[in-house]
Amino acid sequence: MKVNELAIKNFRGVRTATLLLPDHAVLIGDNNVGKSTVLEALDLVLGPDRLSRPSPIDEHDFHLGQYLASTEGDGAKESHKSPRITVTATVAGLTDEQQVHFADYVEWWDPSKQALYTAADAKGLDASPAVPALRVTFVGWYDTTEDDFVGRTYFTRSLDENEAPASFTKNDKQKCGFLYLRSIRTGTRALSLERGSLLDIILRLKEIRPKMWEATLAELSAFDVASDPELGISGVLGSIDAALKKYVPREWGIQPHLRVSALTRRHLREVITAFIATGNGPHSAPFFRQGTGTINMLLLAMLSQIAEDKQNVIFAMEEPETAIPPYAQKRIVHELRKLSAQTIFTSHSPYVLEEFAPNETVVLNRFDNGELGQATVVLPDSVKLKRYRQQFRTRFCEGLLSRRVLLAEGATEATALPAAARRLSELKPATYVSLEALGIAVLDAGSETQIADLAKLYKSLGKETFAFCDQQPSDRKDVIEAEVKALFMHGEIGLEDLVFKNTP
């Protein structure tokens, strides 16, 4: 099972978006472009644990914070309903079991057109490459009557056909096998028993939790605290018992003693955690006291366990590179791709990004009007795939992750420009700033003949492009200028001559 399409409206920084996702995808882009928002939207519509919250959304989840209905005239009359957050996921690759479970709401997805098959001709469906699919929609709004936020998930087909909307329940969500792992929270909760933690998911898959709760609570209820008379507490409690009998019937308040039996299942979820040895000796400490890298390696082991127990699972994971060495980053991506029906990552690490082919790299751009767009890396003819892979970390990656790209014709220019800008910003900070502060990545194009092609590549991905080179023939100058926002071309044969002639 995998998510083919995700449509988002009015959610956080995204006013509208329709994204097509490959089998395995890495979402990249500048900070605050909307990568985490995409994963949170997926969690809203497919994550079963959000339904356990009193309200899965709040004021800050609405685009621009607008959750109240706009008004007409003096504000006495509402002009339309309050704004809605909607997230619709189209998932395909349904197993036979899932097709039976969702039978009334199964639709058809045409992978050749990357769209739903909507024709009424049944014979046409037989001839098309369409596969069974399911659409699910989350709708969130502010309920003025209850003065609270409401979130519901429905089968999209029941909404489209004007029937009474059919709810997509927690049990339905669990059938989809979606798991969202947040970089900050996942590691600190992984081996606890909080709802949605990795250990909780594993125990749920193995149907172990109910037996564990009952056995633990029974054992705790029979455990007396400080019952040894030598401690003196039992004497104090005996005095309280004797005094109590003066005022209440004898069958009331009999034999007060201390226990930990007030713990409930909720308490156990909050306090039970795994302990791990910190060295060769017998001492152990809570797992979250381990090093960050060790915690993240534990995640990999637990993820593989979940994937083995739960077939056809979808993993969405934020920044697997956090506190993990490069070889382990690559290992995590490789293993999860192998174990999962679909993986969706966000990352800023070249070691993670180079595990994905160009057509699996989804570059996100958010425009001023709140529209979130996507682009896929399509290499120009002058850049062969082998070269792209060999030079990914040194030439291509930084540009993919930045907002603006300045293409310098050679290594000397690519080194000198950032250094000069930093020095100018130190000398006259009121006038100059560094290129890094402007969000500009300076890349070595290799030669002046490759500037236009690389500029075209980054321009197609929604980047602002600039170029710096020495004097070019007019025809080549025109080609470069067509692909960049600004061309900085000096009149010398090389940068060295420019420096020598302009230095006192």
XYZ file of C-alpha atoms in Angstrom:
504
model
C 0.000 0.000 0.000
C 1.327 3.441 -0.842
C 0.207 7.057 -1.048
C -0.021 8.127 -4.701
C -1.502 11.585 -4.253
C -1.908 14.000 -1.372
C -4.143 17.087 -1.620
C -3.941 19.723 1.142
C -6.072 22.815 1.669
C -5.834 25.482 4.357
C -3.386 23.614 6.584
C -0.703 25.631 8.363
C 1.516 27.437 5.849
C -0.092 25.653 2.905
C -3.161 27.241 1.372
C -3.352 24.597 -1.345
C -1.212 21.739 -2.648
C -1.590 18.608 -4.744
C 1.453 16.350 -4.561
C 2.214 13.145 -6.458
C 4.469 10.780 -4.524
C 6.667 7.988 -5.914
C 7.073 4.611 -4.229
C 9.988 5.993 -2.219
C 10.478 9.723 -1.830
C 12.695 12.244 -0.120
C 11.143 15.686 0.367
C 13.674 18.489 0.202
C 13.628 22.257 0.148
C 14.566 25.308 2.140
C 13.674 25.628 5.832
C 9.972 26.325 6.471
C 9.010 25.400 2.925
C 6.444 22.878 4.206
C 8.191 19.487 4.428
C 7.018 18.760 7.966
C 3.579 20.135 7.114
C 3.228 17.503 4.382
C 4.057 14.710 6.838
C 1.749 16.160 9.481
C -1.034 16.295 6.897
C -0.454 12.628 6.093
C -0.611 11.874 9.806
C -3.917 13.742 10.092
C -5.568 11.660 7.408
C -3.900 8.254 7.955
C -2.356 8.243 11.448
C -4.534 6.272 13.895
C -3.110 7.817 17.065
C -4.339 11.347 16.343
C -7.900 10.117 16.872
C -7.044 9.509 20.535
C -6.568 13.250 21.137
C -9.454 15.409 22.366
C -8.990 17.519 19.229
C -6.447 16.697 16.520
C -6.181 20.357 15.437
C -6.058 23.833 16.991
C -5.984 27.502 15.950
C -2.431 27.355 14.642
C -3.224 24.544 12.194
C -5.368 26.840 10.028
C -3.711 28.734 7.189
C -2.790 32.215 8.434
C -4.564 31.331 11.695
C -7.984 32.050 10.139
C -10.540 29.643 11.570
C -13.542 31.974 12.009
C -16.088 32.683 9.276
C -15.667 36.022 7.554
C -18.500 38.516 7.949
C -20.371 40.996 5.769
C -21.039 44.673 6.480
C -21.161 45.378 10.190
C -20.241 41.806 11.043
C -23.731 40.844 12.142
C -24.168 38.246 9.409
C -21.848 35.436 8.426
C -21.071 35.364 4.704
C -20.131 31.670 4.581
C -19.168 28.722 6.726
C -16.030 28.771 8.816
C -12.808 27.781 7.020
C -12.119 24.069 6.648
C -8.858 22.171 6.738
C -9.047 19.330 4.226
C -6.450 16.665 3.512
C -7.194 13.945 0.966
C -4.901 10.957 0.471
C -5.239 8.557 -2.447
C -3.634 5.214 -1.634
C -3.102 2.332 -4.033
C -1.398 -1.047 -3.874
C -4.182 -2.494 -1.715
C -3.753 -6.071 -0.530
C -6.549 -8.584 -1.035
C -7.456 -8.217 2.646
C -7.633 -4.432 2.341
C -9.783 -4.657 -0.803
C -12.258 -6.844 1.069
C -12.252 -4.576 4.127
C -12.781 -1.372 2.096
C -14.929 -2.972 -0.589
C -17.713 -0.358 -0.675
C -15.254 2.506 -1.154
C -12.624 1.044 -3.488
C -11.926 3.167 -6.576
C -9.394 2.879 -9.400
C -6.091 4.692 -9.941
C -4.506 4.912 -13.388
C -0.708 5.017 -12.882
C -0.101 5.882 -16.539
C -2.049 9.143 -16.116
C -1.315 9.631 -12.405
C -5.015 10.194 -11.791
C -8.214 8.419 -10.769
C -10.004 6.443 -13.472
C -13.326 8.283 -13.777
C -14.794 6.987 -17.053
C -18.081 5.096 -16.744
C -17.032 2.510 -19.346
C -16.362 -0.797 -17.577
C -14.678 -2.271 -20.673
C -12.300 0.660 -20.695
C -11.373 -0.114 -17.105
C -10.541 -3.701 -18.050
C -8.206 -2.448 -20.759
C -6.519 0.228 -18.640
C -3.590 -0.290 -16.224
C -5.759 1.055 -13.348
C -5.314 -0.554 -9.937
C -7.612 -0.630 -6.873
C -7.282 2.480 -4.733
C -8.850 4.197 -1.750
C -9.427 7.899 -1.099
C -9.644 9.219 2.452
C -10.348 12.818 3.524
C -9.706 14.578 6.821
C -11.907 17.608 7.518
C -11.215 19.997 10.394
C -13.160 23.074 11.478
C -14.068 25.309 14.396
C -17.429 24.519 15.999
C -18.856 27.801 17.308
C -21.557 26.026 19.304
C -19.091 23.926 21.274
C -16.344 26.563 21.144
C -13.895 23.845 20.164
C -12.063 22.435 17.168
C -13.343 19.314 15.454
C -11.550 16.871 13.187
C -13.182 13.991 11.328
C -11.887 11.532 8.732
C -14.184 10.138 6.045
C -14.155 7.902 3.018
C -13.882 10.502 0.250
C -16.278 8.647 -1.986
C -19.066 9.028 0.570
C -18.450 12.791 0.575
C -18.411 13.049 -3.230
C -21.604 11.049 -3.716
C -23.583 13.219 -1.269
C -24.349 10.297 0.984
C -24.239 10.528 4.744
C -20.469 10.787 5.212
C -18.962 7.436 6.215
C -16.337 7.745 8.918
C -12.861 6.352 8.389
C -12.328 4.905 11.869
C -9.250 4.141 13.926
C -9.611 0.486 13.020
C -9.705 1.460 9.338
C -6.586 3.568 9.772
C -4.738 0.704 11.380
C -5.496 -1.379 8.297
C -3.539 1.143 6.235
C -0.292 0.644 8.105
C 0.918 4.246 8.221
C 3.676 5.178 10.678
C 5.013 8.716 11.115
C 8.321 9.102 12.940
C 9.223 12.595 14.122
C 12.915 13.349 14.478
C 12.608 15.139 17.831
C 9.938 13.114 19.616
C 10.385 9.606 18.256
C 13.713 8.835 19.921
C 12.704 10.082 23.366
C 9.515 7.982 23.343
C 10.587 4.922 21.375
C 11.001 2.458 24.254
C 8.290 3.907 26.466
C 4.719 2.657 26.432
C 3.084 5.953 25.489
C 0.437 5.642 22.807
C 1.987 5.616 19.379
C 5.535 4.877 20.576
C 7.491 2.256 18.657
C 7.394 -0.226 21.539
C 3.644 0.327 21.922
C 3.141 -0.384 18.213
C 5.209 -3.579 18.384
C 3.268 -4.835 21.427
C -0.020 -3.994 19.708
C 0.989 -5.948 16.617
C 1.858 -8.965 18.774
C -1.323 -8.526 20.893
C 0.741 -8.539 24.088
C -0.410 -5.342 25.791
C -3.670 -6.499 27.526
C -1.930 -9.444 29.226
C 0.935 -7.224 30.336
C -1.315 -4.561 31.854
C -3.355 -7.041 33.905
C -0.324 -8.936 35.213
C 1.527 -5.762 36.179
C -1.462 -4.166 37.940
C -2.211 -7.373 39.867
C 1.371 -7.620 41.067
C 1.452 -3.983 42.121
C -1.852 -4.230 44.000
C -0.397 -6.970 46.237
C 2.778 -5.033 47.018
C 2.874 -3.402 50.477
C 5.073 -0.362 50.903
C 7.252 -0.218 54.058
C 5.448 -3.146 55.714
C 8.508 -4.138 57.793
C 7.705 -3.188 61.462
C 11.305 -2.095 62.027
C 10.742 0.850 59.696
C 8.135 2.238 62.110
C 5.558 3.163 59.479
C 3.267 0.242 60.353
C 3.106 1.492 63.990
C 1.995 4.939 62.872
C -0.658 3.431 60.615
C -1.836 1.190 63.492
C -2.326 4.263 65.705
C -4.350 5.910 62.947
C -6.447 2.748 62.695
C -7.151 2.736 66.463
C -8.077 6.408 66.473
C -10.329 5.937 63.445
C -12.395 3.284 65.227
C -13.527 5.892 67.775
C -15.448 7.781 65.111
C -16.590 5.351 62.403
C -18.148 1.866 62.357
C -15.612 -0.933 62.662
C -16.125 -2.127 59.080
C -15.054 1.259 57.714
C -11.431 2.250 57.127
C -10.009 -1.078 58.274
C -6.245 -1.560 58.487
C -4.804 1.401 56.600
C -1.577 0.529 54.776
C 0.516 1.890 51.920
C 0.387 0.525 48.363
C 1.154 1.650 44.831
C -2.126 0.173 43.650
C -3.568 3.575 42.672
C -1.691 3.198 39.412
C -3.906 2.702 36.376
C -3.118 1.750 32.791
C -2.682 5.417 31.984
C -0.161 5.788 34.809
C 1.754 2.745 33.605
C 2.015 4.185 30.115
C 3.628 7.285 31.581
C 6.095 5.626 33.960
C 7.150 2.336 32.364
C 10.255 2.622 30.227
C 13.055 0.355 29.089
C 16.432 0.359 30.851
C 19.646 -0.415 28.980
C 23.091 -1.268 30.325
C 25.510 1.624 29.980
C 28.662 -0.497 29.873
C 30.071 -3.920 30.730
C 28.903 -3.793 34.352
C 25.431 -4.514 35.790
C 24.363 -0.855 35.967
C 21.626 0.214 33.571
C 19.880 3.510 32.874
C 16.685 4.612 31.102
C 17.116 4.277 27.350
C 16.586 8.013 26.811
C 19.731 8.666 28.889
C 21.818 6.943 26.219
C 23.686 8.895 23.566
C 21.572 10.380 20.799
C 23.299 8.256 18.183
C 22.659 5.076 20.201
C 18.970 5.989 20.545
C 18.649 6.453 16.814
C 20.307 3.111 16.112
C 17.735 1.563 18.460
C 15.081 3.113 16.231
C 16.426 1.252 13.225
C 16.243 -2.061 15.054
C 12.670 -1.375 16.167
C 11.573 -0.191 12.734
C 12.807 -3.408 11.178
C 10.814 -5.337 13.794
C 7.631 -3.424 12.925
C 8.128 -3.919 9.201
C 8.611 -7.664 9.674
C 5.442 -7.987 11.758
C 3.300 -5.604 9.738
C 3.455 -6.154 6.007
C 2.685 -3.405 3.493
C 3.629 -0.636 5.911
C 4.209 3.034 4.958
C 6.995 4.807 6.850
C 7.219 8.600 6.957
C 10.307 9.826 8.785
C 11.756 13.252 9.532
C 15.502 13.818 9.261
C 16.974 10.346 9.877
C 20.428 11.978 9.939
C 19.971 13.506 13.411
C 23.056 12.612 15.512
C 23.837 9.608 13.315
C 27.098 9.087 11.368
C 26.909 8.976 7.550
C 27.197 5.204 7.201
C 24.280 4.727 9.620
C 22.163 7.317 7.762
C 22.586 5.359 4.554
C 21.875 2.100 6.381
C 18.586 3.389 7.808
C 17.353 4.553 4.404
C 18.455 1.339 2.702
C 16.837 -0.943 5.279
C 13.546 0.934 5.453
C 13.259 1.027 1.658
C 13.767 -2.713 1.598
C 11.287 -3.440 4.386
C 8.482 -1.021 3.463
C 5.893 -0.682 0.737
C 6.653 3.053 0.746
C 9.058 5.375 2.524
C 8.782 9.164 2.703
C 11.711 11.056 4.217
C 12.614 14.663 4.826
C 16.312 15.396 5.016
C 19.141 17.919 4.666
C 21.865 15.289 4.537
C 23.683 14.507 1.274
C 24.242 10.966 2.527
C 20.503 10.446 2.763
C 19.676 12.276 -0.456
C 22.122 10.305 -2.581
C 20.230 7.111 -1.718
C 17.372 8.386 -3.890
C 17.240 8.526 -7.662
C 16.454 11.895 -9.289
C 12.837 10.867 -9.953
C 12.444 10.006 -6.240
C 13.660 13.445 -5.133
C 10.671 15.740 -4.572
C 11.707 19.388 -4.396
C 9.103 21.522 -2.608
C 8.544 25.237 -3.180
C 5.990 27.417 -1.434
C 4.860 30.598 -3.138
C 3.789 33.850 -1.499
C 0.097 32.993 -1.991
C 0.455 29.827 0.109
C 0.474 27.414 -2.816
C 2.880 24.501 -2.330
C 4.359 23.125 -5.533
C 6.661 20.249 -6.332
C 9.349 19.588 -8.905
C 11.427 16.544 -9.791
C 15.066 16.569 -10.797
C 15.340 16.220 -14.583
C 18.987 16.281 -15.614
C 19.969 18.306 -18.701
C 21.624 16.422 -21.559
C 25.023 17.788 -20.603
C 24.788 16.209 -17.129
C 24.905 12.431 -17.258
C 23.449 10.374 -14.410
C 26.857 8.905 -13.593
C 28.365 12.366 -13.195
C 25.388 13.509 -11.121
C 25.921 10.640 -8.688
C 29.706 11.021 -8.543
C 29.548 14.769 -7.890
C 26.293 14.864 -5.924
C 27.782 15.920 -2.563
C 30.274 18.399 -4.024
C 28.244 20.056 -6.780
C 24.520 19.321 -6.811
C 23.305 18.720 -3.261
C 23.819 22.189 -1.804
C 21.910 23.757 -4.682
C 18.975 21.374 -4.229
C 18.682 22.333 -0.560
C 19.006 26.089 -1.002
C 16.555 28.776 -2.028
C 18.916 30.646 -4.375
C 21.855 29.426 -6.466
C 24.798 31.381 -7.836
C 26.687 29.437 -10.509
C 30.343 30.373 -10.806
C 32.245 29.263 -13.862
C 35.101 27.639 -11.926
C 36.492 26.557 -8.581
C 38.432 29.799 -8.054
C 35.295 31.922 -8.437
C 33.211 29.552 -6.295
C 35.785 29.853 -3.494
C 36.485 33.579 -3.785
C 32.937 34.949 -3.909
C 31.734 33.683 -0.491
C 35.027 34.693 1.124
C 34.831 38.213 -0.301
C 31.196 38.603 0.752
C 31.938 37.481 4.313
C 34.858 39.906 4.560
C 32.774 42.791 3.240
C 30.027 42.023 5.770
C 32.630 42.231 8.555
C 34.038 45.548 7.288
C 30.712 47.261 6.531
C 27.866 45.276 8.105
C 25.367 48.069 7.437
C 26.011 47.811 3.697
C 26.992 44.203 2.984
C 25.847 40.747 4.096
C 27.290 37.321 3.422
C 25.930 35.161 0.616
C 24.919 32.553 3.206
C 22.750 35.139 4.968
C 21.004 35.771 1.652
C 20.268 32.062 1.247
C 22.554 31.821 -1.767
C 24.528 28.645 -2.446
C 27.597 29.225 -4.627
C 28.293 26.268 -6.918
C 31.172 25.496 -9.253
C 29.662 24.961 -12.701
C 32.876 23.434 -13.979
C 33.174 25.778 -16.943
C 31.361 28.694 -18.518
C 29.801 26.349 -21.087
C 27.865 24.490 -18.358
C 26.433 27.510 -16.564
C 23.292 27.764 -18.698
C 22.368 24.071 -18.398
C 22.822 23.987 -14.624
C 20.953 27.267 -14.240
C 18.095 25.787 -16.239
C 18.077 22.721 -13.957
C 17.835 24.755 -10.747
C 15.398 27.228 -12.285
C 13.080 24.313 -13.150
C 13.154 23.344 -9.455
C 11.891 26.774 -8.414
C 15.235 28.273 -7.375
C 16.316 31.846 -8.006
C 19.412 31.529 -10.181
C 22.396 33.840 -10.686
C 25.662 33.474 -12.584
C 29.190 34.880 -12.347
C 31.691 34.537 -15.169
C 34.289 36.352 -17.229
C 33.685 37.923 -20.636
C 31.551 35.696 -22.908
C 30.628 35.866 -26.595
C 27.274 37.569 -27.116
C 25.475 34.364 -28.145
C 26.579 32.476 -25.011
C 25.826 35.517 -22.872
C 22.261 35.569 -24.212
C 21.773 31.855 -23.441
C 22.960 32.321 -19.832
C 20.861 35.434 -19.276
C 17.738 33.551 -20.387
C 18.140 31.136 -17.446
C 19.211 33.463 -14.609
C 17.717 36.328 -12.686
C 20.988 38.253 -12.949
C 24.284 37.648 -14.734
C 27.439 39.177 -13.231
C 29.959 39.189 -16.064
C 33.252 41.046 -15.810
C 35.367 42.125 -18.779
C 38.581 40.233 -18.017
C 39.810 36.899 -19.342
C 39.935 35.390 -15.855
C 39.167 36.167 -12.222
C 42.890 36.507 -11.449
C 43.194 39.412 -13.886
C 40.105 41.025 -12.354
C 41.652 40.832 -8.884
C 45.099 42.058 -9.935
C 43.821 45.006 -11.924
C 41.458 46.182 -9.181
C 43.772 45.759 -6.198
C 45.889 48.798 -5.115
